[in-house]
Amino acid sequence: MVDTLINSLTKAGMRLTSTRVAICNYLAGSQDHPTAAQIYAALKPDYPSLSLATVYNTLDVLVNAGAVNVLGQIGDGNVHFDPDTHPHINLACLKCHEIVDFTSQHTVEMEEIIRKESGYQIVGSRMVHYGICPACQESQNSEPTA
Amino acid sequence: MVDTLINSLTKAGMRLTSTRVAICNYLAGSQDHPTAAQIYAALKPDYPSLSLATVYNTLDVLVNAGAVNVLGQIGDGNVHFDPDTHPHINLACLKCHEIVDFTSQHTVEMEEIIRKESGYQIVGSRMVHYGICPACQESQNSEPTA
DNA sequence: TTATTTATTTATAATCATTATATATTTAGA
DNA sequence: TCTAAATATATAATGATTATAAATAAATAA
Ligand SMILES: [Mn+2]
Ligand SMILES: [Mn+2]
Ligand SMILES: [Zn+2]
Ligand SMILES: [Zn+2]
């Protein structure tokens, strides 16, 4: 939802500049787990004046507002973000660096329990299981044992 | 369990040198979520020749073996590790950078489901909820609104 | 509208955790 | 002991992120 993201910027007292809105639109439109550099590269053609700093700054605000989750690195040297804050597990492949969502009712219930019982003021979450995806397991087997 | 950690090194075909064992002992003894720098600082007095590179290298092996989990950063610029690989949620405070464990039966069941149904060859996990801990919420309230 | 202030963006430089490399050291085995 | 392989160290290189200062854009007032 773009609305949620844009709302977060407004609530944080920030102006809705075109680049900030563009970043929100990109995040809302993506079913992906992009890095700052990916967002920058995707928007640069349409917003030639965009700087990487603005991407980082905007992401920072969204993360602190809990509108976007930070998943962290997954073997590549880049922090991945998740615009989908619904409780779910992210399966990350250490080889091809793909991330796919894995939903389970457990996650939803656990989220509730944590927010109720932990005493923490929860901002966001980072639910990642990392390993080797089915496709990369295949290529592992077919490749020579070097 | 030191045994598990040391076993991982052996299985990876590594010799059990004193520094490697020391790192394993430190990890096994800690109920904490240390960074590479913290491990280095803790062991340096007893192992004056220890280098940070060895800490990073050993951690890398342990992580790839699934004997230690990488939680990632929590507001400070340092990657935190978790020697406790039992399924649990890590509650991280973005202010004081403390991490506490939060256990729930949901986590255990979910772990099983993921390993069974995802098709991924799971190496490790990173189950973090980040926010503000109770103590830091207090100090927030008592401090002037700047 | 025009001037004035404030917020934002950009471009650039600085930071610093992590990784890579080359040399020194240790270990295992003959 | 001697030799070769593995390991550790010290150091340098990398590169994502952060900080800074100048430029631009937006809001407000006159
Ligand atoms: Mn996701
Ligand atoms: Mn833990
Ligand atoms: Zn893969
Ligand atoms: Zn705290």
mmCIF file of C-alpha atoms (C1' of nucleotides) in Angstrom, chain C residues 1-29:
data_model
loop_
_atom_site.group_PDB
_atom_site.id
_atom_site.type_symbol
_atom_site.label_atom_id
_atom_site.label_comp_id
_atom_site.label_asym_id
_atom_site.label_seq_id
_atom_site.Cartn_x
_atom_site.Cartn_y
_atom_site.Cartn_z
ATOM 1 C "C1'" DT C 1 5.378 39.164 -7.431
ATOM 2 C "C1'" DT C 2 9.639 39.340 -5.002
ATOM 3 C "C1'" DA C 3 12.362 38.609 -1.044
ATOM 4 C "C1'" DT C 4 13.411 35.718 2.808
ATOM 5 C "C1'" DT C 5 13.557 31.769 5.273
ATOM 6 C "C1'" DT C 6 13.456 26.863 5.725
ATOM 7 C "C1'" DA C 7 13.558 22.166 4.085
ATOM 8 C "C1'" DT C 8 15.434 19.082 0.915
ATOM 9 C "C1'" DT C 9 18.509 17.297 -2.376
ATOM 10 C "C1'" DT C 10 22.656 16.560 -4.353
ATOM 11 C "C1'" DA C 11 27.539 15.757 -4.783
ATOM 12 C "C1'" DT C 12 31.361 14.611 -2.430
ATOM 13 C "C1'" DA C 13 34.154 13.039 1.149
ATOM 14 C "C1'" DA C 14 34.758 10.301 5.340
ATOM 15 C "C1'" DT C 15 33.935 6.235 7.994
ATOM 16 C "C1'" DC C 16 34.623 1.749 9.266
ATOM 17 C "C1'" DA C 17 33.220 -3.127 9.347
ATOM 18 C "C1'" DT C 18 34.520 -6.713 6.558
ATOM 19 C "C1'" DT C 19 37.397 -9.183 3.114
ATOM 20 C "C1'" DA C 20 41.528 -10.248 0.663
ATOM 21 C "C1'" DT C 21 46.514 -10.806 0.360
ATOM 22 C "C1'" DA C 22 51.099 -11.816 1.464
ATOM 23 C "C1'" DT C 23 54.281 -13.116 4.980
ATOM 24 C "C1'" DA C 24 55.310 -15.526 9.230
ATOM 25 C "C1'" DT C 25 54.276 -19.237 12.137
ATOM 26 C "C1'" DT C 26 52.813 -23.575 13.466
ATOM 27 C "C1'" DT C 27 51.742 -28.279 12.775
ATOM 28 C "C1'" DA C 28 52.013 -33.008 10.893
ATOM 29 C "C1'" DG C 29 54.476 -36.436 8.932
#
